Coordinates of C-alpha atoms in Angstrom, one line a residue:
G27 CA 0.3 0.1 -0.2
G28 CA 3.1 1.9 -0.2
T29 CA 5.4 4.1 -2.8
Q30 CA 7.6 2.8 -4.7
V31 CA 10.1 4.7 -6.1
V32 CA 11.6 3.6 -9.9
S33 CA 13.8 5.9 -10.7
D34 CA 15.8 8.7 -8.8
Q35 CA 15.9 9.2 -5.4
L36 CA 12.8 10.8 -3.3
V37 CA 13.4 13.4 -0.3
V38 CA 11.2 13.4 2.7
R39 CA 10.6 15.5 5.0
I40 CA 8.5 15.4 8.3
T41 CA 6.0 17.9 8.8
A42 CA 3.5 16.5 11.7
E43 CA 3.6 16.3 14.8
A44 CA 3.3 12.7 17.1
G45 CA -0.2 12.5 17.1
K46 CA -1.4 15.2 14.2
T47 CA 0.1 12.7 10.9
F48 CA -2.2 11.1 8.3
L49 CA -2.4 7.3 9.9
D50 CA -3.3 9.1 13.3
R51 CA -6.1 11.3 11.3
M52 CA -7.6 7.7 9.7
I53 CA -7.6 6.0 12.9
A54 CA -9.4 8.1 15.1
L55 CA -12.5 8.5 12.0
V56 CA -12.2 4.4 12.6
E57 CA -12.8 4.3 16.0
G58 CA -15.5 6.6 15.2
A59 CA -17.1 5.2 12.5
S60 CA -20.3 2.2 13.3
R61 CA -22.5 0.8 11.5
Q62 CA -26.5 0.9 12.3
K63 CA -28.3 -2.6 12.1
T64 CA -30.4 -2.7 8.9
P65 CA -34.3 -2.5 8.6
N66 CA -35.0 -6.0 7.9
E67 CA -32.7 -7.2 10.8
I68 CA -34.3 -4.8 13.3
A69 CA -38.0 -5.9 11.8
L70 CA -37.2 -9.8 12.7
N71 CA -35.9 -8.9 16.5
I72 CA -39.0 -7.2 17.3
L73 CA -41.3 -10.2 15.7
L74 CA -39.0 -13.0 17.2
A75 CA -39.5 -11.4 20.1
G76 CA -42.8 -10.2 20.2
L77 CA -44.1 -14.5 18.9
T78 CA -42.2 -14.9 22.4
I79 CA -43.9 -13.0 24.4
I80 CA -47.5 -13.7 23.1
F81 CA -46.7 -17.7 23.7
L82 CA -44.9 -17.0 27.4
I83 CA -48.7 -15.1 27.9
V84 CA -50.6 -17.7 26.3
V85 CA -49.0 -20.7 27.5
A86 CA -49.3 -18.8 31.8
T87 CA -53.3 -17.7 31.2
L88 CA -53.8 -22.2 30.2
V89 CA -53.4 -22.1 34.0
P90 CA -56.5 -21.1 34.7
L91 CA -58.1 -21.8 32.0
A92 CA -57.1 -25.6 32.7
R93 CA -58.7 -25.4 36.1
Y94 CA -61.8 -23.1 35.0
A95 CA -62.3 -26.4 32.5
G96 CA -61.5 -29.4 34.9
S97 CA -57.9 -29.9 33.6
P98 CA -55.9 -29.3 35.2
V99 CA -51.5 -28.9 33.8
T100 CA -49.1 -30.0 35.1
I101 CA -45.9 -28.2 34.9
V102 CA -44.3 -30.3 32.3
T103 CA -46.9 -30.0 30.1
L104 CA -46.5 -26.4 30.1
I105 CA -43.5 -26.6 29.4
A106 CA -43.8 -29.4 26.6
L107 CA -46.0 -26.3 25.2
L108 CA -44.0 -23.8 25.8
I109 CA -40.9 -24.9 24.1
T110 CA -43.6 -26.0 21.5
L111 CA -44.9 -22.5 19.9
I112 CA -41.8 -20.4 20.6
P113 CA -39.8 -19.0 17.2
T114 CA -37.3 -21.4 17.5
T115 CA -37.6 -23.2 14.8
I116 CA -36.4 -20.2 12.2
G117 CA -33.6 -19.5 15.4
G118 CA -32.0 -22.2 14.1
L119 CA -31.7 -21.7 10.6
L120 CA -30.8 -18.1 10.7
S121 CA -27.3 -19.8 11.4
A122 CA -27.0 -21.6 8.2
I123 CA -28.4 -18.5 6.1
G124 CA -26.0 -16.7 7.0
I125 CA -23.6 -19.1 7.0
A126 CA -24.3 -20.5 3.4
G127 CA -24.9 -16.9 2.4
M128 CA -21.1 -16.0 3.0
D129 CA -20.2 -19.6 1.6
R130 CA -21.8 -18.3 -1.9
L131 CA -20.1 -15.0 -2.1
V132 CA -16.8 -17.6 -1.4
Q133 CA -18.1 -18.9 -4.7
R134 CA -17.4 -15.5 -6.7
N135 CA -14.2 -14.8 -4.8
V136 CA -15.5 -12.4 -2.3
L137 CA -15.0 -13.1 1.9
A138 CA -17.9 -11.7 4.0
M139 CA -16.7 -10.9 7.3
S140 CA -20.5 -11.6 9.0
G141 CA -23.1 -13.2 7.7
R142 CA -24.7 -10.0 8.4
A143 CA -23.0 -8.2 5.7
V144 CA -24.1 -9.9 3.5
E145 CA -28.1 -9.6 4.6
A146 CA -27.4 -5.4 4.6
A147 CA -25.8 -6.0 0.9
G148 CA -29.4 -7.4 -0.5
D149 CA -30.5 -3.9 0.9
V150 CA -27.9 -1.4 -0.3
D151 CA -29.7 2.1 -1.8
I152 CA -26.3 3.7 -2.6
L153 CA -22.5 2.7 -3.9
L154 CA -20.5 5.1 -3.4
L155 CA -17.2 3.8 -4.9
D156 CA -13.9 5.2 -4.9
K157 CA -12.0 6.6 -7.9
T158 CA -8.6 5.5 -8.3
G159 CA -7.7 1.4 -8.4
T160 CA -11.9 0.7 -7.8
I161 CA -13.2 2.2 -10.6
T162 CA -9.9 3.2 -12.6
Y163 CA -6.3 1.2 -12.7
G164 CA -4.2 3.9 -10.9
N165 CA -1.8 3.2 -13.2
R166 CA -1.4 6.3 -16.0
M167 CA -1.9 4.0 -19.1
A168 CA -1.6 5.6 -22.5
S169 CA -4.4 6.2 -24.4
E170 CA -3.5 7.9 -27.6
F171 CA -0.7 9.6 -29.5
V172 CA -1.2 12.9 -31.0
P173 CA 1.2 14.1 -33.5
A174 CA 1.6 17.8 -34.2
A175 CA 1.4 19.0 -38.1
G176 CA 3.0 17.9 -40.6
V177 CA 3.7 14.4 -38.7
R178 CA 2.4 10.8 -39.8
P179 CA 0.9 9.3 -36.8
D180 CA 3.4 6.2 -37.4
E181 CA 6.1 8.5 -37.6
M182 CA 5.1 9.5 -34.0
A183 CA 4.3 6.6 -32.9
A184 CA 7.3 4.8 -33.9
A185 CA 9.7 7.6 -32.1
A186 CA 7.4 7.0 -29.4
L187 CA 7.5 3.1 -29.2
R188 CA 10.9 4.1 -29.6
A189 CA 11.8 5.7 -26.5
S190 CA 10.6 3.9 -24.3
L191 CA 11.6 -0.1 -25.2
A192 CA 14.0 0.8 -22.2
D193 CA 11.4 2.2 -20.2
E194 CA 10.0 -0.3 -17.1
T195 CA 8.1 2.1 -15.6
P196 CA 3.9 1.0 -16.0
E197 CA 3.3 4.7 -18.2
G198 CA 6.6 2.8 -20.4
K199 CA 5.0 -0.3 -20.8
S200 CA 2.1 1.2 -21.5
I201 CA 3.0 3.2 -24.7
V202 CA 4.9 0.1 -26.2
A203 CA 1.5 -2.0 -25.7
L204 CA -0.4 1.2 -27.5
A205 CA 2.0 1.3 -30.2
E206 CA 2.7 -2.7 -30.9
E207 CA -1.7 -1.9 -30.6
Q208 CA -1.5 -0.3 -33.6
G209 CA 0.4 -2.4 -35.2
L210 CA 4.4 -1.6 -34.5
R211 CA 6.7 -3.9 -33.4
A212 CA 8.5 -3.5 -30.1
D213 CA 12.6 -4.4 -31.5
R214 CA 14.3 -5.3 -28.2
G215 CA 17.5 -5.5 -30.6
L216 CA 17.6 -2.2 -31.3
L217 CA 19.3 -1.2 -27.3
A218 CA 21.9 -3.6 -28.3
G219 CA 23.7 -0.6 -29.8
A220 CA 21.6 2.2 -28.1
E221 CA 22.1 4.2 -25.0
F222 CA 19.7 4.0 -22.6
I223 CA 18.8 8.1 -21.1
P224 CA 17.0 7.2 -17.5
F225 CA 13.9 9.9 -16.5
T226 CA 15.2 12.3 -13.1
A227 CA 13.4 15.0 -11.2
E228 CA 16.1 17.0 -13.0
T229 CA 15.6 16.5 -16.6
R230 CA 11.4 15.3 -16.1
M231 CA 12.1 13.0 -19.4
S232 CA 13.8 10.1 -20.6
G233 CA 14.5 8.2 -24.6
I234 CA 17.6 6.7 -26.2
K235 CA 20.6 7.6 -28.7
L236 CA 20.7 5.6 -31.4
D237 CA 23.1 6.3 -33.9
G238 CA 24.0 9.9 -33.2
H239 CA 19.7 10.7 -32.9
A240 CA 18.0 11.2 -29.3
T241 CA 14.8 10.4 -28.9
M242 CA 13.2 11.4 -25.6
K243 CA 9.8 12.3 -23.7
G244 CA 8.9 14.0 -21.0
A245 CA 7.2 16.7 -19.2
A246 CA 5.8 19.3 -21.7
D247 CA 8.1 22.1 -20.3
A248 CA 11.1 20.5 -19.8
I249 CA 11.0 19.3 -23.6
N250 CA 10.2 23.2 -24.4
R251 CA 13.0 23.9 -23.5
V252 CA 15.2 21.7 -25.9
A253 CA 12.9 21.5 -28.8
P254 CA 10.1 24.2 -28.6
M255 CA 6.5 22.7 -29.8
P256 CA 5.0 24.5 -32.1
A257 CA 1.4 25.7 -31.6
D258 CA -1.0 23.0 -32.2
L259 CA 1.1 20.4 -29.8
Q260 CA 1.1 23.2 -27.1
E261 CA -3.0 23.5 -27.9
A262 CA -3.3 19.1 -27.7
V263 CA -1.5 19.7 -24.4
R264 CA -3.7 21.7 -22.4
T265 CA -6.2 20.5 -24.3
I266 CA -5.0 17.0 -22.8
S267 CA -4.7 18.4 -19.1
A268 CA -7.8 20.0 -18.9
A269 CA -9.5 16.4 -19.4
G270 CA -7.6 15.2 -17.1
G271 CA -4.4 13.9 -18.3
T272 CA -1.1 13.8 -18.4
P273 CA 0.4 15.7 -21.4
L274 CA 3.9 13.0 -22.2
V275 CA 5.8 15.1 -25.2
V276 CA 8.4 13.4 -27.7
A277 CA 10.7 15.0 -29.5
E278 CA 13.7 13.2 -32.4
D279 CA 16.6 15.8 -31.4
D280 CA 15.3 18.8 -31.5
R281 CA 12.5 18.5 -33.2
A282 CA 9.0 18.4 -31.0
I283 CA 6.9 16.0 -33.4
G284 CA 3.9 15.4 -30.6
V285 CA 2.4 14.5 -27.3
I286 CA 1.6 11.1 -25.5
A287 CA -1.9 10.8 -23.6
L288 CA -1.3 9.2 -19.8
K289 CA -4.9 8.6 -17.8
D290 CA -5.5 6.6 -15.6
T291 CA -7.9 3.7 -17.5
V292 CA -11.6 2.9 -16.1
K293 CA -12.0 -1.0 -16.3
P294 CA -13.6 -2.6 -18.3
G295 CA -17.5 -3.5 -18.7
L296 CA -18.4 -0.8 -15.4
R297 CA -20.2 1.4 -17.1
E298 CA -22.7 -2.2 -18.4
R299 CA -22.8 -3.5 -14.9
F300 CA -23.5 -0.1 -13.5
D301 CA -26.5 0.1 -15.2
E302 CA -27.5 -2.9 -14.1
M303 CA -26.6 -1.6 -10.6
R304 CA -29.1 1.1 -11.6
A305 CA -32.3 -1.0 -12.9
M306 CA -31.9 -2.8 -9.2
G307 CA -32.5 0.5 -7.9
I308 CA -29.0 1.0 -6.5
R309 CA -27.8 5.0 -7.1
T310 CA -24.0 5.0 -7.5
I311 CA -21.5 7.9 -6.8
M312 CA -18.2 7.9 -7.2
I313 CA -15.8 10.0 -5.1
T314 CA -12.3 11.3 -5.2
G315 CA -9.7 14.0 -4.5
D316 CA -9.3 14.9 -8.2
N317 CA -10.1 18.2 -9.7
P318 CA -14.4 18.4 -10.6
L319 CA -12.7 18.8 -14.5
T320 CA -11.2 15.3 -13.9
A321 CA -13.9 13.9 -12.0
R322 CA -16.9 14.5 -14.5
T323 CA -14.4 12.8 -17.1
I324 CA -14.3 9.1 -15.4
A325 CA -17.4 9.6 -14.1
D326 CA -18.8 10.4 -17.6
E327 CA -16.7 7.4 -18.8
A328 CA -17.6 5.4 -16.3
G329 CA -21.4 6.0 -16.7
V330 CA -22.0 6.5 -12.1
D331 CA -24.6 7.9 -11.6
D332 CA -22.9 10.8 -9.5
F333 CA -19.1 12.2 -7.8
V334 CA -18.1 14.3 -5.3
A335 CA -15.3 15.9 -6.1
E336 CA -11.7 17.1 -4.0
A337 CA -13.6 15.0 -0.9
K338 CA -11.2 14.2 1.6
P339 CA -11.3 11.7 4.3
E340 CA -14.0 13.4 6.5
D341 CA -16.5 14.3 3.3
K342 CA -16.4 11.0 2.6
I343 CA -17.1 9.7 5.8
R344 CA -19.8 12.6 6.5
I345 CA -21.5 11.5 3.3
I346 CA -21.9 7.9 3.6
R347 CA -23.9 9.1 7.7
E348 CA -26.1 11.7 5.9
E349 CA -27.6 9.2 3.4
Q350 CA -27.5 6.4 6.1
E351 CA -29.6 9.3 8.7
G352 CA -32.2 9.6 6.0
G353 CA -32.4 5.6 6.5
R354 CA -30.7 4.6 3.2
L355 CA -28.4 1.5 3.4
V356 CA -24.7 2.6 1.7
A357 CA -22.3 0.2 0.1
M358 CA -18.8 1.8 -0.4
T359 CA -15.9 0.5 -2.3
G360 CA -12.5 1.6 -1.7
D361 CA -8.8 0.6 -0.9
G362 CA -6.7 2.9 0.0
T363 CA -5.7 3.4 4.4
N364 CA -7.9 7.3 3.4
D365 CA -11.0 5.2 2.2
A366 CA -10.7 3.1 5.6
P367 CA -13.6 5.1 7.6
A368 CA -15.4 5.2 5.2
L369 CA -15.4 0.9 4.7
A370 CA -16.0 1.2 9.1
Q371 CA -18.9 3.1 8.4
A372 CA -20.4 2.0 5.7
D373 CA -23.4 -1.0 6.1
V374 CA -21.6 -3.1 3.5
G375 CA -17.4 -1.8 3.2
V376 CA -16.5 -3.9 0.1
A377 CA -12.5 -3.1 0.7
M378 CA -10.2 -4.2 -2.9
N379 CA -7.8 -7.4 -2.3
T380 CA -5.2 -5.1 -4.3
G381 CA -5.6 -2.1 -1.1
T382 CA -4.1 -1.4 1.9
S383 CA -4.2 -3.8 5.2
A384 CA -6.1 -0.8 7.0
A385 CA -9.2 -0.6 4.4
K386 CA -9.6 -4.7 4.6
E387 CA -9.3 -4.4 8.3
A388 CA -12.1 -1.5 7.9
G389 CA -14.7 -3.8 5.5
N390 CA -16.5 -6.1 6.5
M391 CA -15.6 -7.6 2.7
V392 CA -12.7 -8.4 0.8
D393 CA -13.7 -8.8 -3.0
L394 CA -10.2 -10.8 -3.8
D395 CA -10.4 -10.2 -7.6
S396 CA -10.4 -6.2 -6.5
D397 CA -13.5 -6.2 -9.3
P398 CA -16.1 -2.9 -7.8
A399 CA -19.0 -4.5 -10.8
K400 CA -19.1 -7.5 -8.3
L401 CA -21.7 -5.3 -6.4
I402 CA -24.5 -7.0 -8.2
D403 CA -23.4 -10.5 -7.3
I404 CA -23.0 -9.4 -4.1
V405 CA -26.2 -7.2 -4.0
T406 CA -27.8 -10.5 -6.0
I407 CA -26.6 -13.0 -2.6
G408 CA -28.3 -10.2 0.3
K409 CA -31.4 -10.1 -2.2
Q410 CA -32.0 -14.3 -2.1
L411 CA -31.0 -14.4 1.9
L412 CA -33.3 -12.2 2.9
M413 CA -36.1 -13.9 0.3
T414 CA -35.3 -17.5 1.9
R415 CA -35.1 -15.7 5.2
G416 CA -38.5 -14.3 5.0
S417 CA -39.7 -17.6 3.8
L418 CA -38.9 -19.9 6.5
T419 CA -39.6 -16.8 8.8
T420 CA -43.0 -17.5 7.5
F421 CA -43.3 -21.5 7.6
S422 CA -42.4 -20.8 11.6
I423 CA -44.8 -18.6 11.7
A424 CA -47.5 -20.8 10.3
N425 CA -45.8 -23.4 12.2
D426 CA -46.1 -22.7 15.6
V427 CA -49.2 -21.2 15.2
A428 CA -50.5 -25.1 13.5
K429 CA -48.8 -26.9 16.7
Y430 CA -50.7 -24.8 19.2
F431 CA -54.0 -26.5 18.1
A432 CA -52.3 -29.4 16.7
I433 CA -52.0 -30.4 20.2
L434 CA -53.8 -28.0 22.2
P435 CA -56.7 -31.2 23.2
A436 CA -53.5 -32.7 25.0
I437 CA -53.8 -29.6 27.7
F438 CA -57.3 -30.1 27.8
A439 CA -57.6 -33.9 28.2
G440 CA -59.3 -34.1 31.4
A441 CA -62.3 -32.0 29.4
Y442 CA -63.2 -33.9 26.3
A443 CA -62.0 -37.3 27.6
A444 CA -64.9 -39.9 26.4
D445 CA -67.0 -40.4 29.4
A446 CA -67.4 -43.8 30.3
T447 CA -70.6 -44.3 31.2
S448 CA -72.1 -42.6 28.6
G449 CA -70.4 -44.1 25.8
G450 CA -70.4 -39.7 24.8
G451 CA -67.3 -37.2 24.0
G452 CA -66.4 -34.3 27.1
A453 CA -67.6 -31.1 26.6
L454 CA -64.0 -29.9 24.4
S455 CA -63.9 -33.7 22.8
A456 CA -64.3 -31.6 19.4
L457 CA -60.7 -30.4 19.8
N458 CA -59.2 -33.7 19.3
V459 CA -59.7 -33.9 15.3
M460 CA -56.4 -35.0 14.9
R461 CA -57.5 -38.3 17.2
L462 CA -53.6 -38.3 18.5
T463 CA -54.0 -41.9 20.5
S464 CA -53.4 -40.1 24.0
P465 CA -52.0 -36.3 26.1
E466 CA -48.7 -38.1 26.5
S467 CA -48.4 -39.2 23.0
A468 CA -49.3 -35.8 22.0
I469 CA -46.6 -33.6 23.3
L470 CA -43.9 -36.5 22.5
A471 CA -44.5 -35.9 19.2
A472 CA -44.8 -32.7 18.9
I473 CA -41.3 -32.2 20.6
I474 CA -40.2 -34.6 18.4
F475 CA -41.5 -33.2 15.3
N476 CA -40.1 -29.4 16.8
A477 CA -37.1 -31.0 16.6
L478 CA -36.9 -33.0 13.3
I479 CA -39.0 -29.9 11.3
I480 CA -35.3 -27.8 11.6
V481 CA -33.0 -30.6 10.3
V482 CA -35.6 -31.4 7.3
L483 CA -35.4 -27.3 6.6
I484 CA -31.9 -26.6 7.2
P485 CA -30.8 -28.2 2.8
L486 CA -33.6 -25.8 1.9
A487 CA -31.6 -22.8 4.0
L488 CA -28.3 -24.0 3.1
R489 CA -29.4 -24.1 -0.8
G490 CA -31.2 -20.7 -0.8
V491 CA -34.3 -20.1 -1.9
A492 CA -33.4 -18.5 -5.6
Y493 CA -33.9 -15.3 -6.2
Q494 CA -36.2 -14.0 -8.6
P495 CA -36.4 -9.5 -8.9
I496 CA -40.5 -9.4 -8.2
G497 CA -42.6 -6.7 -5.7
A498 CA -43.3 -6.3 -2.1
A499 CA -47.1 -7.3 -3.1
A500 CA -45.9 -10.3 -5.4
L501 CA -43.1 -11.8 -3.1
L502 CA -46.1 -12.1 0.4
R503 CA -48.7 -13.5 -2.0
R504 CA -46.2 -16.3 -2.8
N505 CA -44.8 -16.9 0.8
L506 CA -48.1 -16.8 2.1
L507 CA -49.2 -19.6 -0.7
V508 CA -46.5 -22.0 -0.7
Y509 CA -44.8 -21.2 2.7
G510 CA -47.2 -19.9 4.9
L511 CA -49.7 -23.4 3.8
G512 CA -47.0 -25.3 4.1
G513 CA -46.2 -24.2 7.6
L514 CA -50.2 -24.7 8.3
V515 CA -50.3 -28.6 7.2
A516 CA -47.2 -29.6 8.1
P517 CA -47.6 -29.6 12.3
F518 CA -50.5 -31.9 12.2
V519 CA -49.7 -34.4 9.4
G520 CA -45.9 -34.1 11.3
I521 CA -47.4 -34.9 14.1
K522 CA -50.0 -37.7 13.3
L523 CA -47.2 -40.4 12.0
I524 CA -45.0 -39.8 15.0
D525 CA -48.1 -40.0 17.1
L526 CA -49.0 -43.3 15.3
L527 CA -45.5 -44.5 15.1
L528 CA -44.9 -43.5 19.0
T529 CA -48.5 -45.9 19.5
A530 CA -47.0 -49.1 17.1
V531 CA -43.9 -48.9 18.9
G532 CA -45.5 -49.0 22.4
L533 CA -44.2 -45.2 23.7
A534 CA -47.7 -43.9 23.4

């Protein structure tokens, strides 16, 4: 994550006091960051707590009701009823659902630090992206050769290629690659008889001398001192600079023949992926410390919805908090130490694997492929996790309600027991719709079913409910029809079968 000096030398002057450095500021911001609970997490906690309280009240009120009906219940019966009623099914499956979501991310080369991070991804409204290293490669790459008036494009490209043959910097290699893309061949044999002129901070240019002729490339003002630039090249330099690029002027001896445009290249395929995010309702915002003109150029090329220019680390975390205060869930992707506070504050902080250790520690996910468009896969998996949990929660609630009515006759055994003298049924005999063998077998069957249903549902929790981009109303109808109805029917069928089995083996 540091700076590598590839040529010349670097002089460092310390200007900050101990405890007031950039890293100290980042540490303070990270320590002050905190992730909020997601709306789904809050709703599920309230639901489970509410159901538990309701069923506690139901069990507690059965004591006076049973006495009034002439069928006092035992403590063992009440405990058994409470165990079967409280939402243990979904409680037992939540961990499996979260682990399965994390596993699906691992299959896509994304490491999630918790199931909560995967869940939050399913509800993301806004994605903030750092520019350098996330949207762009972070290295200035050659994008265009601009020849001077009267110079052929292939002549200009050949000169740029010669000046860069011995240049091992990322910029030099990108110039060679661009020339080769235009049909030129990099003949390394030329270097045998050539003198390589390295870049230095004083000259600010590099190149080679071959057969008494020098081919150089470098900063515009440095080249202009040895090879005055014509007006058209000066205009090209200004145009490239205004667009956020870096111009390198190429000269042969004392004649400037063209300009190489270097720019921080946008990673391919991002525009299409951002279009997909837009269709999913996710707004993308690029955050960069660059000037507004450069930021706008990169933002337009990448296809993001908005951008924030000249942003400091404090601005990033401020923007995230403002969006969160508005009730929105925010995802952040970044790779630098200056991104760490924002990654720690975001609901979903995706650090690039090529980033610094601070960024990866602050985020709750690490993308091993360093692909910001991977968030689409992350969001899809998050939505699948939420749909799976919603479906199984629907089943669990219906299941708990059905179990109550399935074993209720056992609570009032004395009231509905058959009258031996009259041959009729008791006052509440109609409640025993399942015709369970005995109160004891009913309770035992319910306890066994309560344990088995969790085991049966684990494969579904791990596989997940197939994600479909449908509306909330359609999703609710499907859950009620499939999982709600299934949750109502399953206890009656399951408890009856277990009761028959217990009777067959003589345990009832």
